[in-house]
Structure formats: C-alpha cells, structure tokens
Amino acid sequence: MSAAPQALPRHIAVIMDGNGRWAAARGLTRTSGHKAGLKAVRLVIEECSQRRIEALTLFAFSSENWRRPAEEVGSLMSLFVEALDREIEELHRKAVAVRCIGERRSLTVRLQTRIAAAEERTRANPGLKLQVALSYGGRWDIIQAAQKLARETASGAMRAEEITEERFADQLALSGLPAPDLLIRTGGEQRISNFLLWDLAYAELYFSPALWPDFAAPDLEEALAFFAGRERRFGGTGVQRAVAKA
Ligand code: FPP
C-alpha cells in the first residue's frame, strides 16, 4: 500500500545536537558553537510560525548536561538569559507563547526570573507554542508525574485504579499539547537521549546529519517531506486507516 500523504506535523520536537563539533571543526570554543546554534533556533521558530505549526519543543539543556564542565554549564546558563532578554519582544511580536519545561528550581535564580517574565509576557499569545526544555529529562518528567499522582492517591483524592494514560499524561510537562508527531535530531546520532520518553511513543523519528548550527531551511524542508511520506498507523494496519478515512 502506498504511503498516504500527510499534512504538516502538529508538534515538532528537536534535539539540537552538534554545536560542540561545529565549533571544534573551526577551532572555536564550545560556547561559540552554542552561540552559533541560536541562529538555527531563530530559523526553526520562524519557519514553524510561518507554517502555522501548533507546537515546537526544543531540547536546550538536559538533566545529564549538568555533568559538563562548570565553565560550559555557566556559559550556557548565561546564553539562555541573554537569549531570553534579546528575543522575547520579537517572539511576542510573532505571537509565540513561550514556556520552559524541566526541573526549574535547579536553574540559576537569574534564569528562573527571566523564564517567569517571558512566560507571563507571552502566555496569552495565539501563535506557535514554544517549549524550551531546560534541565529536562524524560525520566525526571515521568517520576514527577508519578509523584503527583501518588500524592493524590495517598490523600484519597483518587484511587490507584483510576490512574489512566490520560490522567498520567495530564501531569507531564507537555500536558495540554498534542504529543510531538515528529522528532528531529541533528548531529548524526540516532538516539532519544532521555528526551520526551512518554510523549514520543508514536512520533516519527528523523535524524539529520547536519550539525545544529548548520541546520537551515532546506534541512527542515527535508524533515517535513520525510514526515509527509510516512504512513501513521498507531499500531493498526494501513487498510484500517484507509477505511477510517473513506
Ligand atoms: C548539544 O550540542 C547542544 C546543547 C547542549 C545546547 C543547545 C543550546 C543552544 C542551541 C543554544 C540556544 C538555545 C536556546 C533555546 C536559547 P553538543 O554540545 O552536545 O554538541 P556535540 O555533540 O557536537 O558536542
């Protein structure tokens, strides 16, 4: 059966990998690589906004990234603060609603303050829903959801048998959004790296050899064309999907 053409993804998740290698190839510091990565961040936000894609979730700093040298961690935190300061008005003008997901109390107070201000400023915007994952890990997300539900059952507000997939998903960082239907990972590696472990259950996975700072409009086009060529069956058969659509 030929692949049915699909519309655009509703929600794109991105693992932005390759900044360090991009910098090393040019004899630059890793921090310069992260700075260069900002250009690709702007481009993907702009392209997704223009295409009216509902949501974009960017993996900017993982739970595991705390293990990097203190100097790199420090400069990444400063870069996030500077990026929020510099970009927030432009994002607001584009009607983007910004939200950060992750263990925010582990971030610097300065960054937490900027995040809260950016979320407050753009909360009501009707455009692209942009999630920036900072100090985020898929296992952390699942554990914090389980803890919330455990508290509810311990208090008697809910019975354990009442925990369903929907109720569980409601407690996750991406609650209220459609699950990502396309994951893009740049930098040539083919791993999920503890990103949205629950949410990516049915996502199409697209791996780009481009290093993140080099990721440009034609690379995104290619990822979207890949998505458009997939037949999404969600565990059913292609025939069932065709009958359901007829
Ligand atoms: C992974 O590349 C990238 C990161 C850990 C940082 C991502 C951050 C940015 C793109 C900067 C700005 C982002 C926002 C949303 C403001 P790597 O360092 O692991 O690269 P390598 O695998 O080549 O070493």
Coordinates of C-alpha atoms and ligand atoms in Angstrom, one line a residue:
M1 CA 0.0 0.0 0.0
S2 CA 1.5 3.4 -0.9
A3 CA 2.1 5.9 1.8
A4 CA -0.8 8.3 2.3
P5 CA 0.2 12.0 2.1
Q6 CA 0.0 13.7 5.4
A7 CA -0.4 17.3 6.5
L8 CA 2.2 19.1 8.4
P9 CA 3.1 17.8 11.9
R10 CA 1.2 19.5 14.7
H11 CA 4.1 19.3 17.1
I12 CA 7.8 19.1 16.3
A13 CA 10.3 18.2 19.0
V14 CA 14.0 18.9 18.3
I15 CA 17.2 17.5 19.8
M16 CA 19.7 20.2 18.8
D17 CA 22.9 18.3 18.6
G18 CA 26.3 19.1 17.1
N19 CA 27.2 22.6 18.5
G20 CA 30.5 21.3 20.0
R21 CA 31.6 19.5 16.9
W22 CA 30.7 22.5 14.7
A23 CA 32.9 24.7 16.9
A24 CA 35.8 22.2 17.1
A25 CA 35.9 22.0 13.3
R26 CA 36.5 25.7 13.3
G27 CA 39.0 25.8 16.2
L28 CA 36.4 27.7 18.3
T29 CA 35.2 27.2 21.9
R30 CA 32.2 25.0 22.6
T31 CA 30.4 28.2 23.8
S32 CA 30.9 29.7 20.3
G33 CA 29.2 26.6 19.0
H34 CA 26.2 27.1 21.3
K35 CA 26.0 30.8 20.3
A36 CA 26.0 29.8 16.6
G37 CA 23.2 27.4 17.4
L38 CA 21.0 30.3 18.3
K39 CA 20.7 31.3 14.7
A40 CA 19.2 27.8 13.9
V41 CA 16.9 28.2 16.9
R42 CA 15.6 31.5 15.4
L43 CA 15.2 30.0 12.0
V44 CA 13.2 27.0 13.2
I45 CA 10.9 29.1 15.3
E46 CA 10.3 31.5 12.3
E47 CA 9.6 28.6 9.9
C48 CA 7.3 26.8 12.3
S49 CA 5.4 30.1 13.0
Q50 CA 5.0 30.8 9.3
R51 CA 3.8 27.3 8.6
R52 CA 1.2 27.6 11.4
I53 CA 2.7 24.6 13.2
E54 CA 1.0 24.3 16.6
A55 CA 3.9 23.5 18.8
L56 CA 7.7 23.3 18.9
T57 CA 9.7 21.8 21.8
L58 CA 13.4 22.3 21.8
F59 CA 15.9 20.3 24.0
A60 CA 18.2 23.0 25.1
F61 CA 19.7 21.5 28.3
S62 CA 19.2 18.0 29.6
S63 CA 19.3 16.7 33.2
E64 CA 22.6 15.0 32.1
N65 CA 24.1 18.2 30.7
W66 CA 24.9 19.3 34.4
R67 CA 27.8 16.8 34.1
R68 CA 29.6 19.1 31.6
P69 CA 32.5 21.2 32.7
A70 CA 31.3 24.0 35.0
E71 CA 32.5 26.7 32.6
E72 CA 30.4 25.3 29.8
V73 CA 27.4 25.0 32.0
G74 CA 27.8 28.6 33.3
S75 CA 28.1 30.0 29.8
L76 CA 25.1 28.0 28.6
M77 CA 23.0 29.5 31.5
S78 CA 24.2 33.0 30.6
L79 CA 23.4 32.3 27.0
F80 CA 19.8 31.3 27.9
V81 CA 19.4 34.5 30.0
E82 CA 20.8 36.7 27.1
A83 CA 18.7 34.9 24.5
L84 CA 15.5 35.5 26.5
D85 CA 16.4 39.1 27.1
R86 CA 17.2 39.7 23.5
E87 CA 14.5 37.6 21.8
I88 CA 11.4 37.9 23.9
E89 CA 10.0 41.1 22.3
E90 CA 10.4 39.6 18.8
L91 CA 8.8 36.3 19.9
H92 CA 5.9 38.3 21.4
R93 CA 5.5 40.2 18.1
K94 CA 5.3 36.9 16.3
A95 CA 2.6 35.9 18.8
V96 CA 4.7 33.0 20.1
A97 CA 3.8 31.6 23.5
V98 CA 7.0 30.6 25.4
R99 CA 7.1 28.1 28.2
C100 CA 10.0 26.3 29.8
I101 CA 9.8 22.7 30.8
G102 CA 12.2 20.9 33.2
E103 CA 13.4 21.0 36.8
R104 CA 13.5 24.7 37.0
R105 CA 14.5 25.0 40.6
S106 CA 17.9 23.7 39.6
L107 CA 18.4 26.6 37.3
T108 CA 20.0 29.9 38.4
V109 CA 17.7 32.3 40.1
R110 CA 18.5 34.9 37.4
L111 CA 17.4 32.4 34.7
Q112 CA 14.3 31.4 36.6
T113 CA 13.3 35.1 36.9
R114 CA 13.7 35.6 33.1
I115 CA 11.7 32.5 32.4
A116 CA 8.8 33.6 34.6
A117 CA 8.8 37.0 33.0
A118 CA 8.9 35.5 29.4
E119 CA 6.1 33.1 30.2
E120 CA 4.0 35.8 31.8
R121 CA 4.5 38.2 28.8
T122 CA 3.6 35.7 26.1
R123 CA 1.1 33.4 27.9
A124 CA -2.0 34.6 26.0
N125 CA -0.3 34.6 22.6
P126 CA -2.3 32.6 20.0
G127 CA 0.7 31.6 17.8
L128 CA 3.3 28.9 18.0
K129 CA 3.5 27.2 21.4
L130 CA 7.3 27.1 22.1
Q131 CA 8.6 24.8 24.8
V132 CA 12.2 25.2 25.8
A133 CA 13.4 22.1 27.7
L134 CA 15.9 23.2 30.4
S135 CA 17.3 20.8 33.0
Y136 CA 14.8 18.4 31.4
G137 CA 14.9 14.6 31.3
G138 CA 12.2 12.2 30.2
R139 CA 12.7 10.1 33.3
W140 CA 12.5 13.1 35.6
D141 CA 9.2 14.0 33.8
I142 CA 7.7 10.6 34.4
I143 CA 8.9 10.5 38.0
Q144 CA 7.4 13.9 38.9
A145 CA 4.1 12.9 37.3
A146 CA 4.1 9.7 39.3
Q147 CA 4.8 11.6 42.5
K148 CA 1.9 14.0 41.9
L149 CA -0.4 11.0 41.3
A150 CA 1.0 9.2 44.3
R151 CA 0.2 12.2 46.5
E152 CA -3.4 12.3 45.1
T153 CA -3.9 8.6 45.9
A154 CA -2.3 8.9 49.3
S155 CA -4.7 11.8 50.2
G156 CA -7.7 9.8 49.0
A157 CA -8.5 12.2 46.1
M158 CA -8.1 9.4 43.6
R159 CA -7.9 5.6 43.7
A160 CA -4.9 3.9 42.1
E161 CA -7.2 2.1 39.7
E162 CA -8.3 5.5 38.4
I163 CA -4.9 6.3 37.0
T164 CA -5.3 6.1 33.3
E165 CA -3.0 7.1 30.4
E166 CA -4.9 10.3 30.1
R167 CA -4.6 11.2 33.8
F168 CA -0.9 10.3 33.7
A169 CA -0.3 12.4 30.6
D170 CA -2.1 15.4 32.3
Q171 CA 0.7 15.5 34.9
L172 CA 3.6 15.5 32.4
A173 CA 5.4 18.7 31.3
L174 CA 3.7 18.7 27.9
S175 CA 0.2 18.3 29.2
G176 CA -2.4 20.2 27.2
L177 CA -0.4 19.9 23.9
P178 CA -0.8 17.3 21.2
A179 CA 2.1 14.8 21.5
P180 CA 5.0 15.5 19.2
D181 CA 4.4 13.7 15.9
L182 CA 7.8 14.5 14.5
L183 CA 11.2 14.3 16.3
I184 CA 14.2 15.8 14.6
R185 CA 17.6 15.1 15.9
T186 CA 20.6 16.8 14.3
G187 CA 24.3 15.9 14.5
G188 CA 24.1 12.4 13.1
E189 CA 23.4 10.4 16.3
Q190 CA 20.3 8.2 16.3
R191 CA 19.2 8.3 20.0
I192 CA 16.4 9.7 22.1
S193 CA 18.9 10.7 24.9
N194 CA 16.2 10.8 27.6
F195 CA 14.1 13.4 25.8
L196 CA 10.3 13.2 25.9
L197 CA 10.2 9.4 26.7
W198 CA 6.4 9.1 27.2
D199 CA 5.4 11.7 24.6
L200 CA 7.4 10.3 21.7
A201 CA 5.7 7.0 21.8
Y202 CA 4.2 7.4 18.3
A203 CA 6.5 10.2 16.9
E204 CA 8.1 9.8 13.5
L205 CA 11.9 10.0 14.1
Y206 CA 14.0 12.0 11.7
F207 CA 17.8 12.1 12.0
S208 CA 19.7 14.8 10.2
P209 CA 23.5 14.6 9.6
A210 CA 23.6 18.4 9.8
L211 CA 25.3 19.9 12.9
W212 CA 22.8 22.1 14.7
P213 CA 24.4 25.5 13.8
D214 CA 24.3 24.4 10.1
F215 CA 20.6 23.3 10.3
A216 CA 18.9 25.6 7.7
A217 CA 15.5 25.9 5.9
P218 CA 16.3 23.2 3.3
D219 CA 17.1 20.7 6.2
L220 CA 13.7 21.5 7.8
E221 CA 12.0 21.1 4.4
E222 CA 13.6 17.7 4.2
A223 CA 12.4 16.7 7.6
L224 CA 8.9 17.8 6.7
A225 CA 8.9 15.9 3.4
F226 CA 10.1 12.8 5.4
F227 CA 7.1 13.3 7.7
A228 CA 4.7 13.8 4.8
G229 CA 5.8 10.5 3.3
R230 CA 5.1 8.4 6.5
E231 CA 2.0 6.4 6.9
R232 CA 1.0 6.8 10.5
R233 CA -0.7 3.6 11.8
F234 CA -0.6 3.9 15.6
G235 CA -0.5 0.1 15.9
G236 CA -3.3 -0.5 13.5
T237 CA -3.0 -1.5 9.8
G238 CA -2.8 0.6 6.8
V239 CA -6.0 -0.8 5.5
Q240 CA -7.8 0.1 8.7
R241 CA -6.5 3.7 8.4
A242 CA -7.7 3.9 4.7
V243 CA -11.2 2.6 5.7
A244 CA -11.4 5.0 8.6
K245 CA -10.6 7.9 6.3
A246 CA -13.0 6.9 3.5
Ligands
FPP1 C1 24.1 20.0 22.1 O1 25.3 20.1 21.3 C2 23.6 21.3 22.4 C3 23.3 21.8 23.6 C4 23.6 21.1 24.9 C5 22.9 23.2 23.8 C6 21.8 23.7 22.9 C7 21.7 25.1 23.1 C8 21.5 26.0 22.1 C9 21.3 25.6 20.6 C10 21.6 27.5 22.4 C11 20.4 28.3 22.5 C12 19.1 27.6 22.7 C13 18.0 28.3 23.2 C14 16.7 27.6 23.1 C15 18.0 29.7 23.7 P1 26.6 19.4 21.9 O2 27.3 20.5 22.7 O3 26.3 18.2 22.6 O4 27.4 19.1 20.5 P2 28.4 18.0 20.3 O5 27.6 16.7 20.3 O6 28.9 18.3 18.9 O7 29.5 18.1 21.3

